[in-house]
Amino acid sequence: GATAPEYGNVSSDFVKLHETTLGSDTTTVSIDGHFTSDYKHYLLQLDIVPAQDGINFYMRYNVGGTVQTGNYYRGTLTGSERYSSGQNYGTQGSQWYEAYITGHSGTQGNNDAYGGANVTQWLYDPLDTTRYTFMNQVHVYNNNANNNIIQGFGGHCWQQASAVSGITYYTSNGDFKTGSNFNLYGLK
């Protein structure tokens, strides 16, 4: 018998398809051209930091490599907020025409000690041309350097039945900071 661990074949059911780590501050990050018929489900993992104080993070879908603007985005973010004083708040936010990643309870905090957000997003079948594109997410971030933590979840809908080729992330009024990391995984 074997005396050491034995490993089987690694599954191709969960595969990293793309990674971007910023080498300098930038206003937008586009992850495009990685959606294929090989996968119906996609997971995006973002570890993002603002280069300036007091901004929020947003996203838009790409079709054929082009960012889609217009009045077709709908979504909600909800969650809870905890202050260092012990106060708790349940907060809600909704957006029309923008796809918020953060911002249901204030902007991102200080870009050094407090800043940044950890976001996980799930996207289902972005190449489907018979229905709208839906995304779910969970997130956590500090708010406005006030030593309060925001945790939440949300959903986005782009009300167009078009094949989505990618996602472009952007900020409300600044840059993503050097070192921010964007990962895309395919799930069968």
PDB file of C-alpha atoms in Angstrom:
ATOM      1  CA  GLY A   1       0.000   0.000   0.000  1.00  0.00           C
ATOM      2  CA  ALA A   2       0.922   3.587  -0.444  1.00  0.00           C
ATOM      3  CA  THR A   3       2.358   5.473   2.526  1.00  0.00           C
ATOM      4  CA  ALA A   4       2.141   9.007   1.092  1.00  0.00           C
ATOM      5  CA  PRO A   5      -0.880  10.991  -0.071  1.00  0.00           C
ATOM      6  CA  GLU A   6      -2.056  10.079  -3.547  1.00  0.00           C
ATOM      7  CA  TYR A   7      -3.727  12.655  -5.754  1.00  0.00           C
ATOM      8  CA  GLY A   8      -6.119  12.058  -8.615  1.00  0.00           C
ATOM      9  CA  ASN A   9      -6.616  14.144 -11.699  1.00  0.00           C
ATOM     10  CA  VAL A  10      -7.292  17.830 -11.174  1.00  0.00           C
ATOM     11  CA  SER A  11     -10.776  18.817 -12.299  1.00  0.00           C
ATOM     12  CA  SER A  12     -11.249  21.338 -15.095  1.00  0.00           C
ATOM     13  CA  ASP A  13     -14.659  22.283 -13.661  1.00  0.00           C
ATOM     14  CA  PHE A  14     -13.257  25.389 -11.908  1.00  0.00           C
ATOM     15  CA  VAL A  15     -10.576  27.178 -13.909  1.00  0.00           C
ATOM     16  CA  LYS A  16      -8.872  30.552 -13.581  1.00  0.00           C
ATOM     17  CA  LEU A  17      -9.357  32.208 -16.963  1.00  0.00           C
ATOM     18  CA  HIS A  18      -7.862  35.639 -16.362  1.00  0.00           C
ATOM     19  CA  GLU A  19      -6.018  37.732 -13.766  1.00  0.00           C
ATOM     20  CA  THR A  20      -5.176  41.429 -13.771  1.00  0.00           C
ATOM     21  CA  THR A  21      -3.003  42.992 -11.062  1.00  0.00           C
ATOM     22  CA  LEU A  22      -2.540  46.710 -11.590  1.00  0.00           C
ATOM     23  CA  GLY A  23       1.024  47.949 -12.036  1.00  0.00           C
ATOM     24  CA  SER A  24      -0.108  51.575 -11.779  1.00  0.00           C
ATOM     25  CA  ASP A  25      -3.178  53.570 -10.795  1.00  0.00           C
ATOM     26  CA  THR A  26      -5.873  53.411 -13.487  1.00  0.00           C
ATOM     27  CA  THR A  27      -9.405  54.669 -14.034  1.00  0.00           C
ATOM     28  CA  THR A  28     -10.899  51.552 -15.670  1.00  0.00           C
ATOM     29  CA  VAL A  29     -10.177  47.840 -15.873  1.00  0.00           C
ATOM     30  CA  SER A  30     -11.731  45.722 -18.608  1.00  0.00           C
ATOM     31  CA  ILE A  31     -11.924  41.932 -18.507  1.00  0.00           C
ATOM     32  CA  ASP A  32     -13.078  41.041 -22.003  1.00  0.00           C
ATOM     33  CA  GLY A  33     -13.018  38.153 -24.454  1.00  0.00           C
ATOM     34  CA  HIS A  34     -12.847  35.330 -21.889  1.00  0.00           C
ATOM     35  CA  PHE A  35     -16.481  34.153 -21.911  1.00  0.00           C
ATOM     36  CA  THR A  36     -16.896  31.016 -24.025  1.00  0.00           C
ATOM     37  CA  SER A  37     -19.343  28.163 -24.520  1.00  0.00           C
ATOM     38  CA  ASP A  38     -17.030  26.038 -22.321  1.00  0.00           C
ATOM     39  CA  TYR A  39     -18.607  27.550 -19.192  1.00  0.00           C
ATOM     40  CA  LYS A  40     -22.104  28.665 -18.181  1.00  0.00           C
ATOM     41  CA  HIS A  41     -21.091  30.052 -14.787  1.00  0.00           C
ATOM     42  CA  TYR A  42     -18.384  32.589 -13.997  1.00  0.00           C
ATOM     43  CA  LEU A  43     -16.980  33.805 -10.702  1.00  0.00           C
ATOM     44  CA  LEU A  44     -15.137  37.110 -10.359  1.00  0.00           C
ATOM     45  CA  GLN A  45     -12.987  37.790  -7.296  1.00  0.00           C
ATOM     46  CA  LEU A  46     -11.935  41.415  -6.794  1.00  0.00           C
ATOM     47  CA  ASP A  47      -9.487  42.785  -4.233  1.00  0.00           C
ATOM     48  CA  ILE A  48      -9.704  46.466  -5.136  1.00  0.00           C
ATOM     49  CA  VAL A  49      -8.398  49.630  -3.463  1.00  0.00           C
ATOM     50  CA  PRO A  50      -9.205  53.248  -4.340  1.00  0.00           C
ATOM     51  CA  ALA A  51      -6.240  55.476  -5.217  1.00  0.00           C
ATOM     52  CA  GLN A  52      -8.131  58.440  -3.741  1.00  0.00           C
ATOM     53  CA  ASP A  53     -10.443  58.832  -0.759  1.00  0.00           C
ATOM     54  CA  GLY A  54     -14.220  58.948  -0.979  1.00  0.00           C
ATOM     55  CA  ILE A  55     -15.010  57.023  -4.153  1.00  0.00           C
ATOM     56  CA  ASN A  56     -17.196  54.072  -5.118  1.00  0.00           C
ATOM     57  CA  PHE A  57     -16.701  51.199  -7.538  1.00  0.00           C
ATOM     58  CA  TYR A  58     -19.002  50.474 -10.495  1.00  0.00           C
ATOM     59  CA  MET A  59     -19.178  48.122 -13.460  1.00  0.00           C
ATOM     60  CA  ARG A  60     -20.693  47.898 -16.918  1.00  0.00           C
ATOM     61  CA  TYR A  61     -21.004  45.034 -19.372  1.00  0.00           C
ATOM     62  CA  ASN A  62     -19.180  44.877 -22.699  1.00  0.00           C
ATOM     63  CA  VAL A  63     -20.767  43.621 -25.926  1.00  0.00           C
ATOM     64  CA  GLY A  64     -18.330  42.846 -28.724  1.00  0.00           C
ATOM     65  CA  GLY A  65     -15.605  44.524 -26.664  1.00  0.00           C
ATOM     66  CA  THR A  66     -17.533  47.811 -26.331  1.00  0.00           C
ATOM     67  CA  VAL A  67     -18.700  49.170 -22.967  1.00  0.00           C
ATOM     68  CA  GLN A  68     -22.497  49.398 -22.811  1.00  0.00           C
ATOM     69  CA  THR A  69     -23.935  52.596 -21.402  1.00  0.00           C
ATOM     70  CA  GLY A  70     -27.567  53.644 -21.301  1.00  0.00           C
ATOM     71  CA  ASN A  71     -30.600  53.117 -19.137  1.00  0.00           C
ATOM     72  CA  TYR A  72     -30.555  49.320 -19.046  1.00  0.00           C
ATOM     73  CA  TYR A  73     -28.882  48.656 -15.678  1.00  0.00           C
ATOM     74  CA  ARG A  74     -30.925  47.788 -12.593  1.00  0.00           C
ATOM     75  CA  GLY A  75     -29.832  46.526  -9.216  1.00  0.00           C
ATOM     76  CA  THR A  76     -29.934  46.563  -5.464  1.00  0.00           C
ATOM     77  CA  LEU A  77     -27.338  46.428  -2.725  1.00  0.00           C
ATOM     78  CA  THR A  78     -28.207  45.711   0.850  1.00  0.00           C
ATOM     79  CA  GLY A  79     -26.274  44.861   3.950  1.00  0.00           C
ATOM     80  CA  SER A  80     -25.324  46.036   7.380  1.00  0.00           C
ATOM     81  CA  GLU A  81     -22.929  48.494   8.882  1.00  0.00           C
ATOM     82  CA  ARG A  82     -21.141  48.372  12.242  1.00  0.00           C
ATOM     83  CA  TYR A  83     -19.572  51.426  13.872  1.00  0.00           C
ATOM     84  CA  SER A  84     -16.753  51.288  16.432  1.00  0.00           C
ATOM     85  CA  SER A  85     -19.194  52.855  18.932  1.00  0.00           C
ATOM     86  CA  GLY A  86     -21.251  49.674  18.732  1.00  0.00           C
ATOM     87  CA  GLN A  87     -24.073  51.091  16.649  1.00  0.00           C
ATOM     88  CA  ASN A  88     -25.514  48.809  14.009  1.00  0.00           C
ATOM     89  CA  TYR A  89     -27.364  49.870  10.912  1.00  0.00           C
ATOM     90  CA  GLY A  90     -29.161  47.861   8.296  1.00  0.00           C
ATOM     91  CA  THR A  91     -28.871  49.754   5.038  1.00  0.00           C
ATOM     92  CA  GLN A  92     -30.294  49.399   1.591  1.00  0.00           C
ATOM     93  CA  GLY A  93     -29.598  50.986  -1.706  1.00  0.00           C
ATOM     94  CA  SER A  94     -30.799  50.573  -5.225  1.00  0.00           C
ATOM     95  CA  GLN A  95     -29.463  51.885  -8.471  1.00  0.00           C
ATOM     96  CA  TRP A  96     -30.990  52.724 -11.781  1.00  0.00           C
ATOM     97  CA  TYR A  97     -28.701  53.180 -14.790  1.00  0.00           C
ATOM     98  CA  GLU A  98     -25.504  52.190 -12.942  1.00  0.00           C
ATOM     99  CA  ALA A  99     -24.234  48.865 -11.637  1.00  0.00           C
ATOM    100  CA  TYR A 100     -22.822  49.671  -8.205  1.00  0.00           C
ATOM    101  CA  ILE A 101     -20.276  47.366  -6.639  1.00  0.00           C
ATOM    102  CA  THR A 102     -19.978  49.464  -3.458  1.00  0.00           C
ATOM    103  CA  GLY A 103     -21.850  52.510  -2.241  1.00  0.00           C
ATOM    104  CA  HIS A 104     -25.060  51.382  -0.577  1.00  0.00           C
ATOM    105  CA  SER A 105     -23.774  52.975   2.623  1.00  0.00           C
ATOM    106  CA  GLY A 106     -21.272  55.699   1.845  1.00  0.00           C
ATOM    107  CA  THR A 107     -18.079  55.772  -0.153  1.00  0.00           C
ATOM    108  CA  GLN A 108     -14.796  53.902   0.172  1.00  0.00           C
ATOM    109  CA  GLY A 109     -12.633  55.032   3.031  1.00  0.00           C
ATOM    110  CA  ASN A 110      -9.044  56.183   3.221  1.00  0.00           C
ATOM    111  CA  ASN A 111      -7.042  54.681   0.388  1.00  0.00           C
ATOM    112  CA  ASP A 112      -4.205  53.506   2.637  1.00  0.00           C
ATOM    113  CA  ALA A 113      -5.118  52.081   6.029  1.00  0.00           C
ATOM    114  CA  TYR A 114      -8.884  51.700   5.619  1.00  0.00           C
ATOM    115  CA  GLY A 115      -9.398  51.480   1.911  1.00  0.00           C
ATOM    116  CA  GLY A 116     -10.351  48.717  -0.372  1.00  0.00           C
ATOM    117  CA  ALA A 117     -13.074  46.216  -0.937  1.00  0.00           C
ATOM    118  CA  ASN A 118     -13.238  42.475  -1.281  1.00  0.00           C
ATOM    119  CA  VAL A 119     -15.953  41.516  -3.763  1.00  0.00           C
ATOM    120  CA  THR A 120     -17.131  38.161  -5.097  1.00  0.00           C
ATOM    121  CA  GLN A 121     -19.481  38.182  -8.088  1.00  0.00           C
ATOM    122  CA  TRP A 122     -21.366  35.321  -9.796  1.00  0.00           C
ATOM    123  CA  LEU A 123     -22.422  35.656 -13.419  1.00  0.00           C
ATOM    124  CA  TYR A 124     -24.645  33.153 -15.237  1.00  0.00           C
ATOM    125  CA  ASP A 125     -24.380  32.441 -18.967  1.00  0.00           C
ATOM    126  CA  PRO A 126     -23.290  35.847 -20.290  1.00  0.00           C
ATOM    127  CA  LEU A 127     -23.420  34.571 -23.893  1.00  0.00           C
ATOM    128  CA  ASP A 128     -27.169  33.837 -23.759  1.00  0.00           C
ATOM    129  CA  THR A 129     -28.983  36.047 -26.283  1.00  0.00           C
ATOM    130  CA  THR A 130     -32.491  34.977 -25.226  1.00  0.00           C
ATOM    131  CA  ARG A 131     -32.607  36.617 -21.783  1.00  0.00           C
ATOM    132  CA  TYR A 132     -31.243  39.465 -19.690  1.00  0.00           C
ATOM    133  CA  THR A 133     -27.855  39.185 -17.970  1.00  0.00           C
ATOM    134  CA  PHE A 134     -27.937  38.736 -14.187  1.00  0.00           C
ATOM    135  CA  MET A 135     -25.178  38.916 -11.588  1.00  0.00           C
ATOM    136  CA  ASN A 136     -25.117  38.341  -7.809  1.00  0.00           C
ATOM    137  CA  GLN A 137     -22.414  39.592  -5.451  1.00  0.00           C
ATOM    138  CA  VAL A 138     -21.188  39.796  -1.860  1.00  0.00           C
ATOM    139  CA  HIS A 139     -18.818  42.483  -0.621  1.00  0.00           C
ATOM    140  CA  VAL A 140     -17.080  43.941   2.417  1.00  0.00           C
ATOM    141  CA  TYR A 141     -15.369  47.332   2.822  1.00  0.00           C
ATOM    142  CA  ASN A 142     -14.641  50.153   5.273  1.00  0.00           C
ATOM    143  CA  ASN A 143     -16.642  53.358   4.919  1.00  0.00           C
ATOM    144  CA  ASN A 144     -15.091  56.853   4.831  1.00  0.00           C
ATOM    145  CA  ALA A 145     -12.253  56.065   7.269  1.00  0.00           C
ATOM    146  CA  ASN A 146     -14.765  56.186  10.137  1.00  0.00           C
ATOM    147  CA  ASN A 147     -13.713  52.812  11.458  1.00  0.00           C
ATOM    148  CA  ASN A 148     -17.006  51.254  10.456  1.00  0.00           C
ATOM    149  CA  ILE A 149     -17.346  48.123   8.394  1.00  0.00           C
ATOM    150  CA  ILE A 150     -19.838  47.526   5.592  1.00  0.00           C
ATOM    151  CA  GLN A 151     -20.845  43.997   4.618  1.00  0.00           C
ATOM    152  CA  GLY A 152     -23.470  43.343   2.025  1.00  0.00           C
ATOM    153  CA  PHE A 153     -24.841  41.582  -0.979  1.00  0.00           C
ATOM    154  CA  GLY A 154     -26.643  42.569  -4.113  1.00  0.00           C
ATOM    155  CA  GLY A 155     -27.775  41.779  -7.579  1.00  0.00           C
ATOM    156  CA  HIS A 156     -27.515  43.447 -10.961  1.00  0.00           C
ATOM    157  CA  CYS A 157     -29.524  43.062 -14.136  1.00  0.00           C
ATOM    158  CA  TRP A 158     -28.616  44.411 -17.542  1.00  0.00           C
ATOM    159  CA  GLN A 159     -31.920  44.569 -19.378  1.00  0.00           C
ATOM    160  CA  GLN A 160     -30.718  43.573 -22.819  1.00  0.00           C
ATOM    161  CA  ALA A 161     -30.781  40.121 -24.415  1.00  0.00           C
ATOM    162  CA  SER A 162     -27.306  40.322 -25.934  1.00  0.00           C
ATOM    163  CA  ALA A 163     -24.183  38.200 -25.660  1.00  0.00           C
ATOM    164  CA  VAL A 164     -21.918  39.850 -23.084  1.00  0.00           C
ATOM    165  CA  SER A 165     -18.215  39.670 -23.981  1.00  0.00           C
ATOM    166  CA  GLY A 166     -16.810  41.138 -20.766  1.00  0.00           C
ATOM    167  CA  ILE A 167     -17.026  43.562 -17.871  1.00  0.00           C
ATOM    168  CA  THR A 168     -15.465  46.986 -17.419  1.00  0.00           C
ATOM    169  CA  TYR A 169     -14.910  48.195 -13.860  1.00  0.00           C
ATOM    170  CA  TYR A 170     -14.597  51.907 -13.088  1.00  0.00           C
ATOM    171  CA  THR A 171     -14.727  54.358 -10.189  1.00  0.00           C
ATOM    172  CA  SER A 172     -17.050  57.237  -9.350  1.00  0.00           C
ATOM    173  CA  ASN A 173     -14.340  59.921  -9.483  1.00  0.00           C
ATOM    174  CA  GLY A 174     -10.830  58.534  -9.233  1.00  0.00           C
ATOM    175  CA  ASP A 175      -8.605  55.548  -9.890  1.00  0.00           C
ATOM    176  CA  PHE A 176      -8.074  51.967  -8.833  1.00  0.00           C
ATOM    177  CA  LYS A 177      -4.836  51.824  -6.859  1.00  0.00           C
ATOM    178  CA  THR A 178      -1.700  49.980  -7.948  1.00  0.00           C
ATOM    179  CA  GLY A 179      -1.886  46.370  -6.730  1.00  0.00           C
ATOM    180  CA  SER A 180      -5.676  46.045  -7.079  1.00  0.00           C
ATOM    181  CA  ASN A 181      -6.436  42.527  -8.294  1.00  0.00           C
ATOM    182  CA  PHE A 182      -9.181  41.193 -10.595  1.00  0.00           C
ATOM    183  CA  ASN A 183      -9.660  37.442 -11.171  1.00  0.00           C
ATOM    184  CA  LEU A 184     -12.081  35.582 -13.450  1.00  0.00           C
ATOM    185  CA  TYR A 185     -12.913  31.880 -13.077  1.00  0.00           C
ATOM    186  CA  GLY A 186     -15.027  29.597 -15.240  1.00  0.00           C
ATOM    187  CA  LEU A 187     -17.259  26.986 -13.612  1.00  0.00           C
ATOM    188  CA  LYS A 188     -18.890  24.077 -15.430  1.00  0.00           C
TER     189      LYS A 188
END
